[in-house]
Amino acid sequence: ILRNPLHDTHEFKLGCSDCVLRTGPRVTDFRHDETLVHSCYKNIVLCRRRGNKDWLKIRPRPQPQSKAQLYDGPYYICKDLMAGQDCTYPAVCTFAYNQEEIDVWTLERKGMLNRAWLCKSMDMNYVKKLSLVGLVICKHRGTFDFLCRACFQNKPRIISMFSSTTNKCNKEENPHKNTEENQQLTHILRESSVRFTEIRLPQQAILCRHAIRFQCTRGDECHFAHSLVERDIWAIMDKEKLVSAEVVRQAHEHVKKQTATSKETENPLLFTEEGDLGTFRWKVKFICSLCHKNGQINEAAKEMKYCTARAQHSWTTNKKVALVYTAKRVWVQIRDLPYLKNKNLPVRFELCENFRRQKRCAFSGKCNFAHSQEEMDIWMYLRDNSLKDLEELYEALTKTKHGKISSKIHSSNTDTSNILLPTDTTLHQSSYHCWLCDKECNGQRQWEQHCASEKHKLRAISDSDGHWKFRKPGGNYKLCDRHEKGNCEFDFLPASDNTCSFAHGRDELEEWIHRRQYVIDRIRKAQDDRLIDSADD
């Protein structure tokens, strides 16, 4: 039995919106550019009968909205196209645009052909190269873990993991049980912000054509992948016959091996010989605070009683200043943890926007945001290990050097099961999550302040997440008459300076209309998820 019954009569190929180019205003005016060298999304199925030259697009088979609309009869070609006209309802037309589409749809409905089979037969080399370790390390980074599905689907979204002791999620009020149905496989990427990507049950490992540039309105009912990481992990799970629990287990084992390897091969501390502190992987040194005020950098003397300056400041009583060696090969000062009135440190620290843009902050001494990636990571380390300030960190590291393992940081055994990367720390409490800004909030008050901020509202009306080819819409969703005649004054300017409010070409006009609809759908989804108040303008 052939996995592809149309193999003898039809040829198939994958493409994307970059290599499948529009040649005219009609819905069938497309051509495939086989010479284009690019990173193809491979989310459009192309088909042609053997012997023909032109590739035709095969749209997803129309799905009924309800059982009452279920259609079991034969498929027909659109009457508008049969009459030589353009389709009147291109977005929702349930009729086929060509005979090849009828052939594929008919076999799909009978269960004799699956688009996932076509993906494997057309792109087997790509699937062969995929591996779970390569997916975690090189391509998408991050890790995989289970979140509470009930909290994840809550409106607004709540991020909470399961506790191994109580077998329930970390939600403070009415926690949910840790059942197989309530385990949401999630890809977690922690950088300057935290991004959570939902991984649904494996289906067809082809990217959804709506999710690439626009928002897919079908949600969980869609049979195609809504992200690159979801497509790749579906392909891996199907190739290696993995279940979700096995994906999480292998991802955690890889993180532990990676941490243990870095512990053995690197010397993370200037004043440690063997690097006993496995989770602390930064190159750091402590200097005298009194010397630092005068612009001097002096460390402790050999007897650890005074600093190396002529004044010989007391090393035991004076506070130390911590310097960390960054990726730019410079030493940067690390401040103490920010003082918060409620004494509850956030789940995730964030970088200071002023320092990121202007390389300086007017509230440097009292700013509650990190001024470097290293400072943010070390703050996370202090919080996770219950260290109040850098003084306690110095004492813990000093005890580690002399073989006195601190109970706060390192257990007495050599088991590596508790070693975690700073970027993969487990959440100890539930938090509200904004998918617009990739931001977590610890409480209701912080969440309300975030949703009321101007930055959050601007993200809701932004279309920067889409994959666009042309310039931003100018405001007039019409074709430029002067451009058609060749006398528009903006045609002689660089593309970055082209501020004509009219579209220069039908393709650009069509993209402008799509971008406007993208923002409308984005706002509606944000309102439905209670990220934006419906009363806001």
Coordinates of C-alpha atoms in Angstrom, one line a residue:
I1 CA 0.0 0.0 0.0
L2 CA 1.5 3.3 -1.1
R3 CA 1.7 6.0 1.6
N4 CA 1.0 8.5 -1.3
P5 CA -1.6 7.1 -3.7
L6 CA -1.0 10.0 -6.1
H7 CA 2.7 9.3 -6.4
D8 CA 2.5 7.9 -10.0
T9 CA 0.4 10.7 -11.4
H10 CA 1.2 13.8 -9.3
E11 CA 4.3 15.6 -8.1
F12 CA 4.4 17.5 -4.8
K13 CA 6.6 20.2 -3.4
L14 CA 6.7 22.6 -0.4
G15 CA 6.9 26.4 -0.7
C16 CA 6.2 29.6 1.3
S17 CA 5.0 33.1 0.6
D18 CA 8.5 34.2 -0.4
C19 CA 9.0 31.7 -3.2
V20 CA 5.4 31.4 -4.3
L21 CA 5.0 34.7 -6.0
R22 CA 1.8 36.4 -7.1
T23 CA 1.7 37.3 -10.9
G24 CA -1.7 38.9 -11.1
P25 CA -4.9 40.0 -9.3
R26 CA -6.7 36.7 -9.6
V27 CA -6.5 34.0 -6.8
T28 CA -4.9 31.6 -9.2
D29 CA -2.2 34.0 -10.5
F30 CA 0.8 32.4 -8.8
R31 CA 4.2 31.0 -9.8
H32 CA 6.9 29.1 -7.9
D33 CA 10.4 30.6 -8.1
E34 CA 12.6 27.6 -7.9
T35 CA 15.8 29.6 -8.2
L36 CA 15.3 31.7 -5.1
V37 CA 17.8 31.0 -2.3
H38 CA 16.1 31.6 1.0
S39 CA 15.1 30.1 4.3
C40 CA 11.8 28.5 3.2
Y41 CA 9.0 28.2 5.8
K42 CA 7.6 25.3 3.8
N43 CA 4.0 25.9 4.7
I44 CA 2.4 25.9 1.2
V45 CA 1.7 22.6 -0.6
L46 CA 2.3 22.7 -4.3
C47 CA 1.2 20.1 -6.8
R48 CA 1.3 19.4 -10.5
R49 CA 0.5 16.5 -12.8
R50 CA 3.6 14.7 -14.1
G51 CA 4.6 16.2 -17.4
N52 CA 3.3 19.7 -16.6
K53 CA 5.6 22.7 -15.9
D54 CA 3.4 24.9 -13.7
W55 CA 3.0 24.3 -9.9
L56 CA -0.5 24.8 -8.4
K57 CA -1.3 25.7 -4.8
I58 CA -3.2 23.1 -2.8
R59 CA -5.2 24.8 0.0
P60 CA -6.2 23.1 3.2
R61 CA -9.4 21.1 2.8
P62 CA -12.4 23.1 3.9
Q63 CA -13.7 22.0 7.3
P64 CA -17.3 22.2 8.3
Q65 CA -18.1 24.6 11.2
S66 CA -20.6 22.0 12.7
K67 CA -21.9 18.5 12.0
A68 CA -25.0 20.0 10.3
Q69 CA -22.7 21.5 7.6
L70 CA -20.9 18.2 6.9
Y71 CA -20.7 17.6 3.2
D72 CA -20.1 14.1 1.8
G73 CA -20.6 14.8 -1.9
P74 CA -18.0 15.3 -4.6
Y75 CA -15.9 18.5 -4.8
Y76 CA -16.4 20.9 -7.7
I77 CA -14.3 23.7 -9.1
C78 CA -15.4 27.3 -8.3
K79 CA -18.1 28.5 -10.7
D80 CA -16.5 32.0 -10.9
L81 CA -13.2 30.4 -12.2
M82 CA -15.1 28.2 -14.6
A83 CA -16.7 31.3 -16.1
G84 CA -13.3 32.9 -16.5
Q85 CA -13.7 35.4 -13.6
D86 CA -12.0 35.8 -10.3
C87 CA -13.3 34.1 -7.1
T88 CA -15.9 36.3 -5.3
Y89 CA -15.1 34.9 -1.9
P90 CA -11.4 34.0 -1.9
A91 CA -11.0 33.8 1.9
V92 CA -13.9 31.5 2.6
C93 CA -14.5 29.7 -0.7
T94 CA -15.2 26.0 -0.2
F95 CA -14.9 25.1 -3.9
A96 CA -11.7 23.9 -5.4
Y97 CA -9.5 26.1 -7.6
N98 CA -8.1 23.3 -9.8
Q99 CA -8.5 19.6 -10.5
E100 CA -5.4 18.8 -8.5
E101 CA -7.0 20.3 -5.4
I102 CA -10.0 18.1 -6.0
D103 CA -7.8 15.0 -6.2
V104 CA -6.0 15.7 -3.0
W105 CA -9.1 16.8 -1.0
T106 CA -11.0 13.6 -2.1
L107 CA -8.3 11.3 -0.8
E108 CA -7.8 13.3 2.4
R109 CA -11.5 13.0 3.2
K110 CA -11.3 9.2 2.7
G111 CA -8.3 8.9 4.9
M112 CA -6.1 7.6 2.1
L113 CA -3.7 10.5 2.0
N114 CA -2.2 12.6 4.8
R115 CA -0.3 15.9 4.3
A116 CA 2.2 14.7 6.9
W117 CA 3.1 11.9 4.6
L118 CA 3.7 14.4 1.8
C119 CA 5.9 16.4 4.2
K120 CA 8.0 13.4 4.9
S121 CA 8.3 12.3 1.3
M122 CA 9.2 15.8 0.1
D123 CA 11.5 16.9 3.0
M124 CA 13.0 13.7 4.3
N125 CA 16.5 15.1 4.6
Y126 CA 15.3 17.9 6.9
V127 CA 13.4 15.4 9.1
K128 CA 16.5 13.1 9.3
K129 CA 18.7 16.0 10.6
L130 CA 16.2 16.8 13.4
S131 CA 17.0 15.6 16.9
L132 CA 15.7 16.7 20.3
V133 CA 19.2 17.7 21.6
G134 CA 19.9 19.7 18.4
L135 CA 16.5 21.3 18.7
V136 CA 17.1 22.4 22.3
I137 CA 20.8 23.5 21.8
C138 CA 21.2 24.9 18.4
K139 CA 18.0 25.8 16.8
H140 CA 15.3 27.0 19.2
R141 CA 17.3 26.8 22.5
G142 CA 15.4 26.9 25.8
T143 CA 13.9 23.7 27.2
F144 CA 10.6 21.7 27.4
D145 CA 8.5 21.3 30.5
F146 CA 4.9 20.7 31.7
L147 CA 2.7 23.6 32.8
C148 CA -0.7 23.5 34.3
R149 CA -3.1 23.5 31.3
A150 CA -6.0 24.8 33.2
C151 CA -4.0 27.8 34.3
F152 CA -2.4 28.3 30.9
Q153 CA -5.8 28.4 29.2
N154 CA -7.2 30.8 31.9
K155 CA -8.1 34.4 30.9
P156 CA -5.8 36.1 31.6
R157 CA -3.1 33.4 31.2
I158 CA -1.5 32.1 34.4
I159 CA 1.9 30.3 34.4
S160 CA 2.2 27.7 37.0
M161 CA 4.2 24.4 37.2
F162 CA 3.5 21.3 39.2
S163 CA 4.9 20.6 42.6
S164 CA 6.5 17.2 43.2
T165 CA 5.5 17.2 46.8
T166 CA 1.8 18.2 46.6
N167 CA 1.2 16.8 43.1
K168 CA -0.7 20.0 42.3
C169 CA 0.1 23.2 40.5
N170 CA 1.7 26.2 42.2
K171 CA -1.4 28.3 42.0
E172 CA -2.1 29.8 45.5
E173 CA -5.9 29.6 45.3
N174 CA -7.7 26.4 44.2
P175 CA -4.6 24.6 42.7
H176 CA -5.2 22.0 40.0
K177 CA -4.2 18.4 40.2
N178 CA -1.3 17.0 38.2
T179 CA -3.1 14.7 35.8
E180 CA -2.1 13.6 32.3
E181 CA -5.0 15.6 30.7
N182 CA -3.9 18.7 32.6
Q183 CA -0.2 18.6 31.5
Q184 CA 0.5 21.3 28.9
L185 CA 3.7 20.6 27.0
T186 CA 5.4 24.0 26.7
H187 CA 8.7 25.2 25.1
I188 CA 10.2 27.8 27.5
L189 CA 12.8 30.2 26.3
R190 CA 14.4 32.5 28.9
E191 CA 16.4 35.5 27.6
S192 CA 15.8 39.2 28.4
S193 CA 12.1 38.1 28.6
V194 CA 10.4 34.7 29.0
R195 CA 8.6 33.2 26.1
F196 CA 6.2 30.3 26.5
T197 CA 5.2 28.4 23.3
E198 CA 2.3 26.0 23.6
I199 CA 2.9 22.5 22.1
R200 CA -0.3 20.8 21.2
L201 CA -0.9 17.1 20.5
P202 CA 1.1 16.1 17.4
Q203 CA -0.8 16.4 14.1
Q204 CA 0.5 17.4 10.6
A205 CA 4.1 18.8 10.8
I206 CA 3.4 21.6 8.3
L207 CA 3.3 25.2 9.3
C208 CA -0.2 26.8 9.3
R209 CA -0.3 29.4 6.5
H210 CA -2.4 31.7 8.7
A211 CA -0.1 31.5 11.8
I212 CA 3.0 32.6 9.8
R213 CA 1.9 36.1 9.0
F214 CA -1.5 36.3 10.7
Q215 CA -3.3 34.9 13.6
C216 CA -5.0 31.5 13.1
T217 CA -8.6 31.8 14.1
R218 CA -9.2 28.1 14.4
G219 CA -7.0 27.6 17.5
D220 CA -6.8 24.0 18.8
E221 CA -9.0 22.8 15.9
C222 CA -6.3 23.6 13.4
H223 CA -4.4 20.5 12.2
F224 CA -1.2 22.5 11.3
A225 CA 1.6 23.7 13.4
H226 CA 1.4 27.3 14.7
S227 CA 5.1 27.8 15.3
L228 CA 8.4 26.6 14.0
V229 CA 9.2 24.9 17.3
E230 CA 5.9 23.1 17.3
R231 CA 6.4 21.9 13.8
D232 CA 9.9 20.6 14.5
I233 CA 8.9 18.8 17.8
W234 CA 5.9 17.2 16.1
A235 CA 8.3 15.9 13.4
I236 CA 10.7 14.5 16.1
M237 CA 7.9 12.9 18.1
D238 CA 6.6 11.2 15.0
K239 CA 10.1 10.1 13.8
E240 CA 11.3 8.8 17.1
K241 CA 7.9 7.7 18.4
L242 CA 8.1 9.9 21.5
V243 CA 5.4 11.0 23.9
S244 CA 5.3 14.3 25.7
A245 CA 6.6 12.9 29.0
E246 CA 9.7 11.5 27.2
V247 CA 10.3 14.8 25.5
V248 CA 10.4 16.6 28.9
R249 CA 12.6 13.9 30.4
Q250 CA 15.2 14.0 27.7
A251 CA 15.2 17.8 27.8
H252 CA 15.9 17.8 31.5
E253 CA 18.6 15.2 31.2
H254 CA 20.3 17.2 28.5
V255 CA 20.2 20.4 30.7
K256 CA 21.8 18.4 33.6
K257 CA 24.5 17.0 31.3
Q258 CA 25.3 20.4 29.9
T259 CA 25.6 21.9 33.3
A260 CA 27.8 19.1 34.6
T261 CA 30.1 19.3 31.6
S262 CA 30.5 23.1 32.0
K263 CA 31.2 22.4 35.7
E264 CA 34.1 20.0 34.9
T265 CA 35.7 22.0 32.0
E266 CA 35.4 25.6 33.2
N267 CA 36.9 27.5 36.1
P268 CA 33.9 29.8 37.0
L269 CA 35.5 31.7 39.9
L270 CA 38.7 33.6 40.1
F271 CA 39.3 32.5 43.7
T272 CA 38.2 28.8 43.4
E273 CA 40.5 26.1 42.2
E274 CA 38.1 23.3 41.3
G275 CA 34.8 25.2 40.8
D276 CA 32.9 23.4 43.5
L277 CA 29.9 25.6 43.1
G278 CA 28.3 23.9 40.2
T279 CA 25.4 26.3 39.5
F280 CA 27.5 29.5 39.7
R281 CA 29.2 29.7 36.3
W282 CA 30.3 33.4 36.2
K283 CA 33.9 34.7 36.4
V284 CA 33.7 37.1 39.3
K285 CA 36.0 38.9 41.7
F286 CA 35.4 41.0 44.8
I287 CA 37.2 44.2 45.4
C288 CA 37.4 46.7 48.3
S289 CA 34.5 49.1 48.4
L290 CA 36.5 52.0 49.9
C291 CA 39.1 51.7 47.2
H292 CA 36.3 51.5 44.6
K293 CA 34.9 54.9 45.6
N294 CA 38.3 56.4 44.8
G295 CA 38.4 54.7 41.4
Q296 CA 40.8 52.0 42.5
I297 CA 40.5 48.2 42.1
N298 CA 42.1 46.3 45.0
E299 CA 41.4 42.8 46.0
A300 CA 42.1 41.0 49.3
A301 CA 45.7 40.3 50.4
K302 CA 46.9 36.7 51.0
E303 CA 45.9 36.7 54.6
M304 CA 42.4 37.9 53.8
K305 CA 42.5 40.6 56.5
Y306 CA 43.3 43.7 54.5
C307 CA 43.0 44.9 50.9
T308 CA 46.2 45.3 48.8
A309 CA 46.1 49.1 48.9
R310 CA 48.6 51.1 50.9
A311 CA 45.8 52.2 53.3
Q312 CA 45.2 48.5 54.1
H313 CA 41.4 48.8 54.5
S314 CA 39.9 46.1 56.6
W315 CA 38.7 43.2 54.4
T316 CA 36.5 41.6 57.0
T317 CA 34.4 44.5 58.1
N318 CA 34.1 46.6 55.0
K319 CA 31.6 45.7 52.4
K320 CA 32.8 44.2 49.1
V321 CA 32.0 45.2 45.6
A322 CA 31.4 42.4 43.0
L323 CA 32.8 42.6 39.5
V324 CA 31.8 40.1 36.8
Y325 CA 33.5 39.4 33.5
T326 CA 31.1 39.9 30.6
A327 CA 31.0 38.5 27.1
K328 CA 32.4 41.8 25.9
R329 CA 35.6 41.0 27.9
V330 CA 35.1 43.9 30.4
W331 CA 34.6 43.9 34.1
V332 CA 31.2 45.3 35.2
Q333 CA 30.0 46.0 38.7
I334 CA 27.0 44.0 40.0
R335 CA 24.7 45.8 42.4
D336 CA 22.8 44.2 45.3
L337 CA 19.3 42.9 44.9
P338 CA 16.8 45.8 44.7
Y339 CA 15.0 46.7 47.9
L340 CA 11.2 46.0 47.6
K341 CA 8.7 47.1 50.1
N342 CA 6.6 44.0 49.9
K343 CA 9.9 41.9 50.2
N344 CA 8.6 39.6 47.5
L345 CA 11.2 39.3 44.7
P346 CA 9.7 38.9 41.2
V347 CA 9.7 35.6 39.3
R348 CA 11.8 37.2 36.6
F349 CA 14.0 40.3 36.7
E350 CA 14.0 42.5 33.6
L351 CA 16.6 44.8 31.9
C352 CA 16.4 48.5 32.4
E353 CA 15.0 50.2 29.2
N354 CA 16.9 53.4 29.9
F355 CA 20.2 51.5 30.3
R356 CA 19.5 49.4 27.2
R357 CA 18.8 52.4 25.0
Q358 CA 21.1 55.2 26.4
K359 CA 23.7 53.1 28.2
R360 CA 23.0 55.0 31.4
C361 CA 20.2 55.3 34.0
A362 CA 19.2 58.4 36.0
F363 CA 18.1 56.1 38.9
S364 CA 21.2 53.9 38.9
G365 CA 21.4 53.6 42.7
K366 CA 17.7 52.9 43.2
C367 CA 16.7 51.4 39.9
N368 CA 14.9 48.0 40.4
F369 CA 15.8 46.8 36.9
A370 CA 19.1 45.1 35.9
H371 CA 21.7 47.1 34.0
S372 CA 23.3 44.1 32.3
Q373 CA 22.5 40.6 31.3
E374 CA 25.0 39.3 33.8
E375 CA 23.5 41.4 36.7
M376 CA 20.1 40.0 35.9
D377 CA 21.3 36.4 35.8
I378 CA 23.2 36.8 39.2
W379 CA 20.1 38.4 40.7
M380 CA 18.1 35.3 39.6
Y381 CA 20.8 33.2 41.2
L382 CA 20.7 35.0 44.5
R383 CA 16.9 34.7 44.6
D384 CA 16.8 31.0 43.8
N385 CA 19.5 30.2 46.4
S386 CA 17.9 32.4 49.2
L387 CA 20.9 34.8 49.4
K388 CA 20.1 38.3 50.6
D389 CA 23.0 40.2 49.1
L390 CA 26.4 39.9 47.6
E391 CA 28.0 39.6 51.0
E392 CA 26.3 36.3 51.6
L393 CA 27.3 35.2 48.1
Y394 CA 31.0 36.0 48.9
E395 CA 30.7 34.1 52.2
A396 CA 29.2 31.1 50.4
L397 CA 31.9 31.1 47.7
T398 CA 34.6 31.5 50.3
K399 CA 33.3 28.5 52.3
T400 CA 33.1 26.5 49.1
K401 CA 36.8 27.3 48.3
H402 CA 37.9 25.9 51.7
G403 CA 35.7 22.8 51.4
K404 CA 33.0 24.1 53.7
I405 CA 29.9 23.5 51.6
S406 CA 27.1 25.9 52.3
S407 CA 23.8 24.3 53.0
K408 CA 22.0 27.1 51.2
I409 CA 23.8 26.4 47.9
H410 CA 25.2 23.0 47.6
S411 CA 24.1 19.7 49.1
S412 CA 26.6 17.3 50.8
N413 CA 26.2 14.6 48.1
T414 CA 27.6 14.7 44.6
D415 CA 24.3 14.1 42.9
T416 CA 23.8 16.4 39.9
S417 CA 20.0 16.1 39.9
N418 CA 19.7 19.5 41.6
I419 CA 22.0 21.4 39.2
L420 CA 20.1 23.7 36.9
L421 CA 21.2 26.4 34.5
P422 CA 20.3 30.0 35.6
T423 CA 18.3 30.4 32.4
D424 CA 16.2 27.3 33.2
T425 CA 15.3 27.7 36.8
T426 CA 11.9 26.4 37.9
L427 CA 9.2 28.8 38.7
H428 CA 8.4 28.6 42.4
Q429 CA 5.1 30.4 42.3
S430 CA 2.3 31.1 39.8
S431 CA 2.3 34.3 37.8
Y432 CA 0.2 36.2 35.3
H433 CA 1.7 36.1 31.8
C434 CA 1.2 38.6 29.0
W435 CA 1.8 37.0 25.6
L436 CA 1.8 40.4 24.0
C437 CA 4.9 41.6 25.9
D438 CA 6.3 38.3 27.1
K439 CA 6.1 39.6 30.7
E440 CA 5.2 37.9 34.0
C441 CA 3.5 39.6 36.9
N442 CA 3.5 38.2 40.4
G443 CA 0.3 39.7 41.7
Q444 CA -3.0 41.3 40.7
R445 CA -1.8 44.9 41.4
Q446 CA 1.3 44.5 39.3
W447 CA -0.8 42.9 36.5
E448 CA -3.2 45.8 36.5
Q449 CA -0.4 48.3 36.3
H450 CA 1.2 46.5 33.4
C451 CA -2.1 46.3 31.4
A452 CA -2.6 50.0 32.0
S453 CA 0.8 51.0 30.8
E454 CA 1.2 52.7 27.4
K455 CA 3.9 50.3 26.3
H456 CA 1.5 47.4 26.7
K457 CA -1.2 49.1 24.7
L458 CA 1.2 50.0 21.9
R459 CA 2.2 46.3 21.7
A460 CA -1.4 45.4 21.2
I461 CA -1.8 47.6 18.1
S462 CA 1.7 46.7 16.7
D463 CA 2.1 44.4 13.7
S464 CA 5.9 44.0 14.1
D465 CA 5.5 40.3 14.8
G466 CA 4.3 39.6 11.3
H467 CA 6.4 38.6 8.3
W468 CA 6.1 41.6 5.9
K469 CA 7.8 42.4 2.6
F470 CA 6.7 46.0 1.9
R471 CA 6.8 49.2 3.9
K472 CA 4.3 50.2 6.6
P473 CA 0.8 51.3 5.5
G474 CA 0.6 55.0 4.7
G475 CA -3.0 55.4 5.7
N476 CA -4.8 55.4 2.3
Y477 CA -5.6 51.9 1.3
K478 CA -5.8 52.7 -2.4
L479 CA -3.3 52.5 -5.3
C480 CA -1.2 55.5 -6.1
D481 CA -2.4 57.0 -9.4
R482 CA 0.9 59.0 -9.8
H483 CA 2.9 55.9 -9.3
E484 CA 1.0 54.1 -12.0
K485 CA 1.8 57.0 -14.4
G486 CA 5.5 57.0 -13.3
N487 CA 5.5 60.6 -11.8
C488 CA 5.2 60.0 -8.0
E489 CA 7.8 62.2 -6.3
F490 CA 8.5 59.4 -3.8
D491 CA 9.7 57.0 -6.5
F492 CA 13.0 58.8 -6.8
L493 CA 13.7 58.5 -3.0
P494 CA 15.3 55.5 -1.2
A495 CA 12.8 52.8 0.0
S496 CA 13.3 53.9 3.7
D497 CA 12.3 57.5 2.8
N498 CA 9.2 56.5 0.8
T499 CA 6.4 58.0 2.8
C500 CA 3.7 58.1 0.1
S501 CA 0.4 57.4 1.8
F502 CA -0.9 55.4 -1.1
A503 CA 0.2 51.9 -2.1
H504 CA 2.8 51.4 -4.9
G505 CA 1.5 48.3 -6.5
R506 CA -1.3 45.7 -6.0
D507 CA 0.9 43.4 -3.9
E508 CA 1.7 46.2 -1.5
L509 CA -1.9 47.2 -1.2
E510 CA -2.9 43.6 -0.5
E511 CA -0.3 43.4 2.2
W512 CA -1.5 46.6 3.8
I513 CA -5.1 45.2 3.9
H514 CA -3.7 42.1 5.6
R515 CA -1.7 44.1 8.1
R516 CA -4.8 46.1 9.1
Q517 CA -6.8 42.9 9.5
Y518 CA -3.8 41.4 11.5
V519 CA -4.0 44.3 14.0
I520 CA -7.8 44.0 14.3
D521 CA -7.6 40.3 15.0
R522 CA -4.7 40.9 17.4
I523 CA -6.7 43.4 19.4
R524 CA -9.8 41.1 19.5
K525 CA -7.7 38.2 20.8
A526 CA -6.1 40.4 23.4
Q527 CA -9.6 41.6 24.5
D528 CA -10.8 38.0 24.6
D529 CA -7.8 37.0 26.8
R530 CA -8.5 40.0 29.1
L531 CA -5.2 41.7 28.2
I532 CA -7.0 44.8 27.1
D533 CA -10.2 46.3 28.5
S534 CA -12.9 46.3 25.8
A535 CA -13.8 49.8 26.9
D536 CA -10.3 51.1 25.9
D537 CA -10.1 53.1 22.7

